[in-house]
GROMACS .gro file of C-alpha atoms in nm:
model
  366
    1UNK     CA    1   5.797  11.631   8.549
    2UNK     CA    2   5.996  11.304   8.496
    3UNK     CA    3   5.884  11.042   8.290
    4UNK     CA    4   6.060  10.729   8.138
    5UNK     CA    5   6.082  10.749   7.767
    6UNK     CA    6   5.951  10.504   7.577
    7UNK     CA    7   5.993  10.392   7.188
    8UNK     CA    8   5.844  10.176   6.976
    9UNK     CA    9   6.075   9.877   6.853
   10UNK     CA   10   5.977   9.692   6.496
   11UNK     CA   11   6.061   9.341   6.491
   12UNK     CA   12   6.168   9.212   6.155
   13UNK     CA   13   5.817   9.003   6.156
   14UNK     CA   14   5.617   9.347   6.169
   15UNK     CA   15   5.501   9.281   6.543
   16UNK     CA   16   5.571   9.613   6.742
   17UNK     CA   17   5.643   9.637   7.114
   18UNK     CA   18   5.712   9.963   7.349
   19UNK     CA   19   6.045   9.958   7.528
   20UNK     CA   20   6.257  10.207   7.703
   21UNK     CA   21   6.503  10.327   7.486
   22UNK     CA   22   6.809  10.325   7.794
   23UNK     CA   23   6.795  10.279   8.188
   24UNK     CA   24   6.735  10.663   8.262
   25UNK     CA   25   6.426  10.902   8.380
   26UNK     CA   26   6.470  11.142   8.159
   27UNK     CA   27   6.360  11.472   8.192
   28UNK     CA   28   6.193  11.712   7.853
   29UNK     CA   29   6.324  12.000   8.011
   30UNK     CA   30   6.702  12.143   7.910
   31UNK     CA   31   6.873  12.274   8.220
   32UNK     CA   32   7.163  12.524   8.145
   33UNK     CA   33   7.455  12.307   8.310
   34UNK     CA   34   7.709  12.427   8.538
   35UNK     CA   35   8.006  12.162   8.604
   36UNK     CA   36   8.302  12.115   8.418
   37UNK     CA   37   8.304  11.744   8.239
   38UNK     CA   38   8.539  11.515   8.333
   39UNK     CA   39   8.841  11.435   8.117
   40UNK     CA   40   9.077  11.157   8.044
   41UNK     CA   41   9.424  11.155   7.831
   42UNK     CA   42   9.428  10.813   7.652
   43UNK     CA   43   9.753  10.658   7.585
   44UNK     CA   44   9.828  10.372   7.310
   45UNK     CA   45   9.864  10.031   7.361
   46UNK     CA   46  10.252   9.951   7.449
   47UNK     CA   47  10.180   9.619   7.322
   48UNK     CA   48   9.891   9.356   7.239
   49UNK     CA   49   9.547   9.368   7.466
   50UNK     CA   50   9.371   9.003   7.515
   51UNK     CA   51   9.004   9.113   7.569
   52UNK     CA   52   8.977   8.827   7.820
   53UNK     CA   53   8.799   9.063   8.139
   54UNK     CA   54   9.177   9.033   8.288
   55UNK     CA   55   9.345   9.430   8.275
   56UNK     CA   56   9.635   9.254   8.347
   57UNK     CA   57   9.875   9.408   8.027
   58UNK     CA   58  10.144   9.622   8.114
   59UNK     CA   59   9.939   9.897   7.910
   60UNK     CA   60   9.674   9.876   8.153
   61UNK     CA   61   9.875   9.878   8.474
   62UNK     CA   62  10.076  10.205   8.365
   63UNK     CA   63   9.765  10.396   8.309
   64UNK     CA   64   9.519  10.584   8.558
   65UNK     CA   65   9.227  10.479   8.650
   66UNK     CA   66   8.937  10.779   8.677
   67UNK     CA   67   8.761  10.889   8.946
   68UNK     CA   68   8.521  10.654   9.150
   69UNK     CA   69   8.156  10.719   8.893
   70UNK     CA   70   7.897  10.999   9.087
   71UNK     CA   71   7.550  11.005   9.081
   72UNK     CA   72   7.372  11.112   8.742
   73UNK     CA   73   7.278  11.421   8.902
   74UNK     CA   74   7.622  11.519   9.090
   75UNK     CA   75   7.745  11.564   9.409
   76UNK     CA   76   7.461  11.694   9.565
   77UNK     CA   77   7.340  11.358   9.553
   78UNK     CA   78   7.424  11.075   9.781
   79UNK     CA   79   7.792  10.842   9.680
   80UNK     CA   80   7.694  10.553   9.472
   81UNK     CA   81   7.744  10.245   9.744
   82UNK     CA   82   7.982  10.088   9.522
   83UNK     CA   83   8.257  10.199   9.339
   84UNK     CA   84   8.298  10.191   8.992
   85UNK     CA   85   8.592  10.331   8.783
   86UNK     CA   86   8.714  10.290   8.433
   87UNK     CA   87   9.047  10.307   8.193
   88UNK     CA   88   9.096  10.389   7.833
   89UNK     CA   89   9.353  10.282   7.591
   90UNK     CA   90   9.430  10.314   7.180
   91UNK     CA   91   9.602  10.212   6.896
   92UNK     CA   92   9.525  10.205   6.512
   93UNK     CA   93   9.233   9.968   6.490
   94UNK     CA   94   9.047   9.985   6.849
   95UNK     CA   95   8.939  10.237   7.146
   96UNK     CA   96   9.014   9.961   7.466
   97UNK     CA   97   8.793   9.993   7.743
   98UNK     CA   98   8.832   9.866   8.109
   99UNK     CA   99   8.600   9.873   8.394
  100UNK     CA  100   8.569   9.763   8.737
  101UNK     CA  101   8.266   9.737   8.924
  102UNK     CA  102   8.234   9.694   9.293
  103UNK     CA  103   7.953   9.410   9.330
  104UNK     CA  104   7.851   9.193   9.672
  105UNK     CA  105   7.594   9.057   9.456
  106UNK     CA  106   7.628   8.982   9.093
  107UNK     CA  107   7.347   8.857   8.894
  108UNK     CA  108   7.259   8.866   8.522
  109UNK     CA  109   6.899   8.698   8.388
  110UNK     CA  110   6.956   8.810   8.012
  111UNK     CA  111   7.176   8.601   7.752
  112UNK     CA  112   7.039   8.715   7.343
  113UNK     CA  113   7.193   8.980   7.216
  114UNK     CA  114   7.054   9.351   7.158
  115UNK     CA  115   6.788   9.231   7.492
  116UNK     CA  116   6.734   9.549   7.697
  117UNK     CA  117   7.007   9.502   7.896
  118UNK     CA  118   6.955   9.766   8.132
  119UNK     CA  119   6.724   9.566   8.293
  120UNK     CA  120   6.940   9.401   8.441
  121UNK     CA  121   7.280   9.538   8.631
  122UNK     CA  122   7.455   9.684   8.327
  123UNK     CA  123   7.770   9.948   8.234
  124UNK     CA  124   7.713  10.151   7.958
  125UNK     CA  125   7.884  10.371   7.714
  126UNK     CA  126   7.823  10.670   7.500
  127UNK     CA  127   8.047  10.776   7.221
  128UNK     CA  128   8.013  11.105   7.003
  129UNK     CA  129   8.333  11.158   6.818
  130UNK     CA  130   8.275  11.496   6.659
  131UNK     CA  131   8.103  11.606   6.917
  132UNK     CA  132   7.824  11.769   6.764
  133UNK     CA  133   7.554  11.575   6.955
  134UNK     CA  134   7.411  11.403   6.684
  135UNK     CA  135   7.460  11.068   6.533
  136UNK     CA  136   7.640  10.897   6.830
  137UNK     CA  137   7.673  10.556   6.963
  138UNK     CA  138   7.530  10.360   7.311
  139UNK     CA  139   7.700  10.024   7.433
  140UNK     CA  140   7.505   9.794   7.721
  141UNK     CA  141   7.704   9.495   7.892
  142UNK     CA  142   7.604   9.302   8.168
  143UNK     CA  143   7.755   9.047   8.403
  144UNK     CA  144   7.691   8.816   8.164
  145UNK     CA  145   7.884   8.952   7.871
  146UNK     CA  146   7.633   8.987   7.686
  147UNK     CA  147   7.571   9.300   7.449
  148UNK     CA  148   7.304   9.574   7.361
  149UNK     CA  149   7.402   9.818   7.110
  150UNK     CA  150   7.246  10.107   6.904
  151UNK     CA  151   7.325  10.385   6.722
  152UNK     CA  152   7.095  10.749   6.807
  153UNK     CA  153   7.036  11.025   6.518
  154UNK     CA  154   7.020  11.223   6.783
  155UNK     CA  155   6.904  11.280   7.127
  156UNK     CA  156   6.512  11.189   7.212
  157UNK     CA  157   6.458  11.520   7.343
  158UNK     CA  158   6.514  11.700   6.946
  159UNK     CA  159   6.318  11.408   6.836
  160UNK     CA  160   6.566  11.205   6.785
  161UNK     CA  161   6.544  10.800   6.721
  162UNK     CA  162   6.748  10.488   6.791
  163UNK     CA  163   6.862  10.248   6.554
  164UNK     CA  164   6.894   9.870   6.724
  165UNK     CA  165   7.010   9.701   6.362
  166UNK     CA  166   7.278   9.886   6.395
  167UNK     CA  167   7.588   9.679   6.557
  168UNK     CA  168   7.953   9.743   6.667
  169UNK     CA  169   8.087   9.518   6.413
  170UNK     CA  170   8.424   9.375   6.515
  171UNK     CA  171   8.343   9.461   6.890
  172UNK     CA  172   8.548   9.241   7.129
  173UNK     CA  173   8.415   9.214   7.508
  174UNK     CA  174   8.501   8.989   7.810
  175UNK     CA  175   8.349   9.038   8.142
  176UNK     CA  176   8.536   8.855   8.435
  177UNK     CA  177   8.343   8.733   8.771
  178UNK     CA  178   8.501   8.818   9.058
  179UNK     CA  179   8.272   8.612   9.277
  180UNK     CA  180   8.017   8.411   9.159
  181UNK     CA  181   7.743   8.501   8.931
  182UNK     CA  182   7.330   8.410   9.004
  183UNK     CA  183   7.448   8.290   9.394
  184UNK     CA  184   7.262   8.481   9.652
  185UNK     CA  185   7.422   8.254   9.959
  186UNK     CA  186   7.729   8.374   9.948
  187UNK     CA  187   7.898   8.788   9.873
  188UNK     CA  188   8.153   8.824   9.582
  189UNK     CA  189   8.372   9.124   9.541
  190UNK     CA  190   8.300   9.273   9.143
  191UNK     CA  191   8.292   9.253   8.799
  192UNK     CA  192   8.563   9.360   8.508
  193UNK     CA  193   8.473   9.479   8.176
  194UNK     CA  194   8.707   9.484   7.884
  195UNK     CA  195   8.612   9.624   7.550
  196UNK     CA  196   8.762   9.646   7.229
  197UNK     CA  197   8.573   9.884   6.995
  198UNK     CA  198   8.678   9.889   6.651
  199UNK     CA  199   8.706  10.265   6.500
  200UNK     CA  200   8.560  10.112   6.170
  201UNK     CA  201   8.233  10.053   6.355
  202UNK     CA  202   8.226  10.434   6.448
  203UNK     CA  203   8.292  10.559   6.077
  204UNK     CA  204   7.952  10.751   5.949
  205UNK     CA  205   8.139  10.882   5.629
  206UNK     CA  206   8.405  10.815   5.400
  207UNK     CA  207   8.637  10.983   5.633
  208UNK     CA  208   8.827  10.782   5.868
  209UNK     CA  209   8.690  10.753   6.268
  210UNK     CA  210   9.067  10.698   6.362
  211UNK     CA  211   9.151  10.985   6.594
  212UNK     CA  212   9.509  11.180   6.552
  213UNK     CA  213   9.724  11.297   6.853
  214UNK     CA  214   9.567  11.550   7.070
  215UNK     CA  215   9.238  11.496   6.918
  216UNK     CA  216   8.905  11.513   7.165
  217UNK     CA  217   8.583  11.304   7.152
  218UNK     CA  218   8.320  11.323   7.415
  219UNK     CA  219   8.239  10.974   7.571
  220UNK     CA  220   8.063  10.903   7.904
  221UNK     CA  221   8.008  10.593   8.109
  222UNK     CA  222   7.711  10.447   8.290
  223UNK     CA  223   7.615  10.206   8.538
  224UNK     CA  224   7.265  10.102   8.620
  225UNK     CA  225   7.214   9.947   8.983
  226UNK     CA  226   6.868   9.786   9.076
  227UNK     CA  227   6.778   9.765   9.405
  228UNK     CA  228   6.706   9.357   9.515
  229UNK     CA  229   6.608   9.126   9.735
  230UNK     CA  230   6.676   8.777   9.804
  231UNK     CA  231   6.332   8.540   9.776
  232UNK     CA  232   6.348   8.176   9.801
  233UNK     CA  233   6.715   8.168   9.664
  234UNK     CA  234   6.702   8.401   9.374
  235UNK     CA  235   6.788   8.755   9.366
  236UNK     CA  236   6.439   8.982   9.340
  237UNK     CA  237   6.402   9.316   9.195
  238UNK     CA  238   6.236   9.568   9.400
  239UNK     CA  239   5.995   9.803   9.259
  240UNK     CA  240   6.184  10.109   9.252
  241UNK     CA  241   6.377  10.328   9.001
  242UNK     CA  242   6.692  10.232   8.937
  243UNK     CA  243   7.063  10.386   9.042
  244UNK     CA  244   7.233  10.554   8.784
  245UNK     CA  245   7.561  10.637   8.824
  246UNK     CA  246   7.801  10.759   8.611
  247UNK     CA  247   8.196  10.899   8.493
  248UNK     CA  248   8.064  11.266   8.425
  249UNK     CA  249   7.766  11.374   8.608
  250UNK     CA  250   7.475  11.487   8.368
  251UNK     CA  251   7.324  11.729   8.657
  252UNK     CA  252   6.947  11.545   8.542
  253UNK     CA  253   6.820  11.200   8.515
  254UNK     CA  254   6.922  11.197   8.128
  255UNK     CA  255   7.256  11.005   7.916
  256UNK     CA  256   7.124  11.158   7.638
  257UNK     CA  257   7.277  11.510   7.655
  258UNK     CA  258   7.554  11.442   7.511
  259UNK     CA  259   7.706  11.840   7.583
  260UNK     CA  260   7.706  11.699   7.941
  261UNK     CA  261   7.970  11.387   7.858
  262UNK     CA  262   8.339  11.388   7.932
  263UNK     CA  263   8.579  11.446   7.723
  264UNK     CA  264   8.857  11.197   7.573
  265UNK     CA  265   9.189  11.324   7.448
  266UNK     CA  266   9.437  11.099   7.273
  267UNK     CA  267   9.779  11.090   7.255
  268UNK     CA  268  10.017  10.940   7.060
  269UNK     CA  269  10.290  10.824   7.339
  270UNK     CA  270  10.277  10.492   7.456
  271UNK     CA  271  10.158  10.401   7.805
  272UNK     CA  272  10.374  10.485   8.047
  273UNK     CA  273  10.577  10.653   7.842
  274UNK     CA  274  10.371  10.982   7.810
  275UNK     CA  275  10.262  11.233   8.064
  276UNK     CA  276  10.030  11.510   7.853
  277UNK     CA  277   9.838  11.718   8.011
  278UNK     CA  278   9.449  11.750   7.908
  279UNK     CA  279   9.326  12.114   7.761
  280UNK     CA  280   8.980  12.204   7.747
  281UNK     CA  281   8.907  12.306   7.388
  282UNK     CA  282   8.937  12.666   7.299
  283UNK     CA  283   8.584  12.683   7.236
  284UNK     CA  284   8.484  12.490   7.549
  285UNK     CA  285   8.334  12.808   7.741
  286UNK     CA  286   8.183  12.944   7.446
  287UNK     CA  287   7.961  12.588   7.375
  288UNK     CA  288   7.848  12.667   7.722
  289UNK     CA  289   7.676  12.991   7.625
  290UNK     CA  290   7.534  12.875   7.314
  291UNK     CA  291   7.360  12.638   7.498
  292UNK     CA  292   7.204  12.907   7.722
  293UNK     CA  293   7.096  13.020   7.408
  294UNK     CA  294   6.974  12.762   7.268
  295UNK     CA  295   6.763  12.690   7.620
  296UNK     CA  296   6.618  13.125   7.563
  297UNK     CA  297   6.496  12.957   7.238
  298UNK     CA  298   6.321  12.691   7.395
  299UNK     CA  299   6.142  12.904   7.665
  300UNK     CA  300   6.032  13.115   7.424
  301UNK     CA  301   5.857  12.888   7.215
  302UNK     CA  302   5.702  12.763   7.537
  303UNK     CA  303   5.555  13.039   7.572
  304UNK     CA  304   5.491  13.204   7.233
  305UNK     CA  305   5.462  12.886   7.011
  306UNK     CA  306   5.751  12.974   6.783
  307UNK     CA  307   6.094  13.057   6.813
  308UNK     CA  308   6.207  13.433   6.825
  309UNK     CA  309   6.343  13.554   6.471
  310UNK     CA  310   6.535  13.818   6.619
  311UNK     CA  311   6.758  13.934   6.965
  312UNK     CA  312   6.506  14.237   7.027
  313UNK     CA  313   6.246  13.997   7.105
  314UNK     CA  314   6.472  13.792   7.373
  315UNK     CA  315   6.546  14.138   7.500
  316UNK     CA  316   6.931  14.045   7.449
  317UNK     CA  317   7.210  14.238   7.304
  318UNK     CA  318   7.452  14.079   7.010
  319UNK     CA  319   7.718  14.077   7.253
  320UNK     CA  320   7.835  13.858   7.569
  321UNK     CA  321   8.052  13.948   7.810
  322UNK     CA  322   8.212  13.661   7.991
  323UNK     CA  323   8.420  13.557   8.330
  324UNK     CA  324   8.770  13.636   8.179
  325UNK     CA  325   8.660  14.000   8.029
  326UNK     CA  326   8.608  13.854   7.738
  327UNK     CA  327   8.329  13.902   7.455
  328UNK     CA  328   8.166  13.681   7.208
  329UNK     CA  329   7.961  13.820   6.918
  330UNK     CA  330   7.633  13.651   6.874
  331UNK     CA  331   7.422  13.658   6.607
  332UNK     CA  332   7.027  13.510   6.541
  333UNK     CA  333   6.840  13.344   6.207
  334UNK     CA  334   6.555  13.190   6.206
  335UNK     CA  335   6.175  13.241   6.072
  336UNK     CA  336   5.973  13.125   6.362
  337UNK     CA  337   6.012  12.738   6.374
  338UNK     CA  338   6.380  12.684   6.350
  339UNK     CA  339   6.664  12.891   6.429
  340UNK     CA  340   7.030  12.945   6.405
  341UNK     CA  341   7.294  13.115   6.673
  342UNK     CA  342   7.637  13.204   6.587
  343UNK     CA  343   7.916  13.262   6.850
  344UNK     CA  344   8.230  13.484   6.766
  345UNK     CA  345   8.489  13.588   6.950
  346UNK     CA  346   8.891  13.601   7.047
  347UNK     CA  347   8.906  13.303   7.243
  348UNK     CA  348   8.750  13.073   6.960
  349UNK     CA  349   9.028  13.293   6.698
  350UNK     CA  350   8.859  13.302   6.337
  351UNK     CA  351   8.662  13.026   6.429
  352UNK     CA  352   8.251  13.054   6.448
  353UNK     CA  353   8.008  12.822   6.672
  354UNK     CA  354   7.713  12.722   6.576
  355UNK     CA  355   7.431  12.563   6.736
  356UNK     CA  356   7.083  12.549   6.590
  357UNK     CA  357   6.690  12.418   6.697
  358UNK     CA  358   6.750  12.060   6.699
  359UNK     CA  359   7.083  12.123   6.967
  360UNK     CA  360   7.320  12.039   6.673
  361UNK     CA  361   7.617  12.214   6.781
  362UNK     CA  362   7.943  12.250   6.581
  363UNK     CA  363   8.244  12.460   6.517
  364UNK     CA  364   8.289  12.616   6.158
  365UNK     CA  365   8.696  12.627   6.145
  366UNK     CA  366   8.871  12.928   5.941
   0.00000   0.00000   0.00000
């Protein structure tokens, strides 16, 4: 069953109110997923980027521009009616963002920063450098340029909580109006974003958030569409769920799955001047069985009220054989109510996966 999540937001005066934590129905249940994520190679800057809503640079213009966004769930589901793409860029001190949206009607009603801004039109994005699912970052703009941001422990379905002190200091964003904004009489044509997002703002440790050549982070993108109306001049909601649509489709109603998100390769040429190729991570297909592990886990304590301490009582084996006649070595921990898997095998070299009861996932290097 789908349900909209909802969290409890503390005001600095001590006065609580419920909110929804993003602009998604979100389901409880993990589905084992079966697409490959989108991917992007982003270039560096050839030169300076004016966040003024404008991807006019010379950087911008000599690199590609994704695919038009899908529905949240995929294919299977009817083309967003608008288009929306996006482009990445990089240097030392910022991850550049650029996004056009397709728009016959723009409208914005919110203006103070950190409002819920998917309530109105928004594009969002989702950052998780190491890719380990936890501890990652959510952006909200809308036509109005003006920002939500928060930072998740990790996702609401491990129990995870948001964090709405927590800003994207240095953050630079421009939105340009390619129309008018707040006029129902007459149709406009879209809306630009351009971000600037310092690496500093993304730094959890000690340990610097500025990515190296060939390294991968797994971002996705957002847009939420309302349905509307025009009454007595204004633009109307209607009282129906919102579109989501989005870079990398999630397969459910959910942004927070962060497994599901695309993934973002840098590289060190210039733009224009570079032509790399992306590649998957060696460990790509093994993440996608430990997650169908991780799911077994799940069912089972559905059904049994604890977590299974050992393979006999998943009626598995401590080996899987995949596509490419391959085999990964899998082994179980746990005492009931949490667990551990590990993944071994050729493809992944010396390396070892791990993924344990809250869906942290992460890759223990030799």
């Amino acid at each position: 069953m789908l349900e909209r999540l909802c969290l409890l937001v503390t005001l600095a005066m001590g006065v609580g109110f419920a909110v929804p934590a993003d602009g998604q129905v979100a389901s409880r249940n993990f589905k084992n997923y079966t697409i490959v994520p989108e991917n992007y190679v982003c270039y560096k800057t050839a030169g300076n980027i004016k966040i003024d809503g404008d991807l006019n640079e010379s950087s911008w213009q000599n690199v590609p521009w994704t695919k038009d966004f899908v529905d949240i769930e995929g294919t299977t589901k009817p083309t967003p009616r608008y288009r929306t793409r996006i482009k990445m860029l990089w240097d030392k001190n910022y991850l550049y963002i650029g996004a056009w949206l397709q728009e016959p009607h723009i409208w914005a009603t919110l203006t103070q920063r950190d409002a819920v801004i998917y309530h109105d039109n928004d594009f969002e994005v989702f950052i998780d450098p190491n890719g380990d699912t936890h501890q990652y970052f959510e952006l909200e703009i809308n036509a109005f340029n003006t920002l939500m941001d928060l930072f998740m422990s990790k996702p609401y379905r491990n129990g995870g909580s948001f964090d709405m002190k927590w800003d994207t200091k240095g953050v630079k964003t421009a939105v340009k109006i390619n129309g008018t904004i707040n006029h129902p009489a007459d149709q406009d044509s879209s809306w630009t974003v351009e971000m600037a997002i310092p690496f500093s703002a993304l730094q959890l440790t000690d340990k610097s958030a500025v990515p190296a050549d060939n390294d991968i982070w797994r971002i996705n993108f957002s847009r939420v569409e309302w349905d509307t109306d025009i009454v007595d001049g204004k633009y109307v909601k209607l009282k129906k769920p919102e579109n989501n649509w989005v870079w990398s489709a999630q397969e459910m109603i959910d942004m927070h799955a962060p497994e599901r998100w695309g993934y973002l390769q840098f590289a060190a040429a210039s733009a224009g001047k570079g032509n790399k190729t992306f590649v998957y991570p060696a460990d790509t297909e093994a993440r996608k069985e430990a997650w169908r592990l991780y799911n077994l886990q799940r069912e089972y304590r559905a059904s049994h009220g604890k977590y299974a301490s050992s393979l006999t009582e998943l009626n598995i084996t401590d080996k899987i054989n995949v596509d490419n006649g391959g085999t990964y070595n899998i082994t179980l921990s746990g005492d009931g109510s949490s667990f551990e898997w590990t993944i071994k095998g050729k493809k992944i070299a010396a390396d070892i996966l791990h993924i344990n009861q809250d869906g942290k996932i992460w890759l223990q290097k030799k």
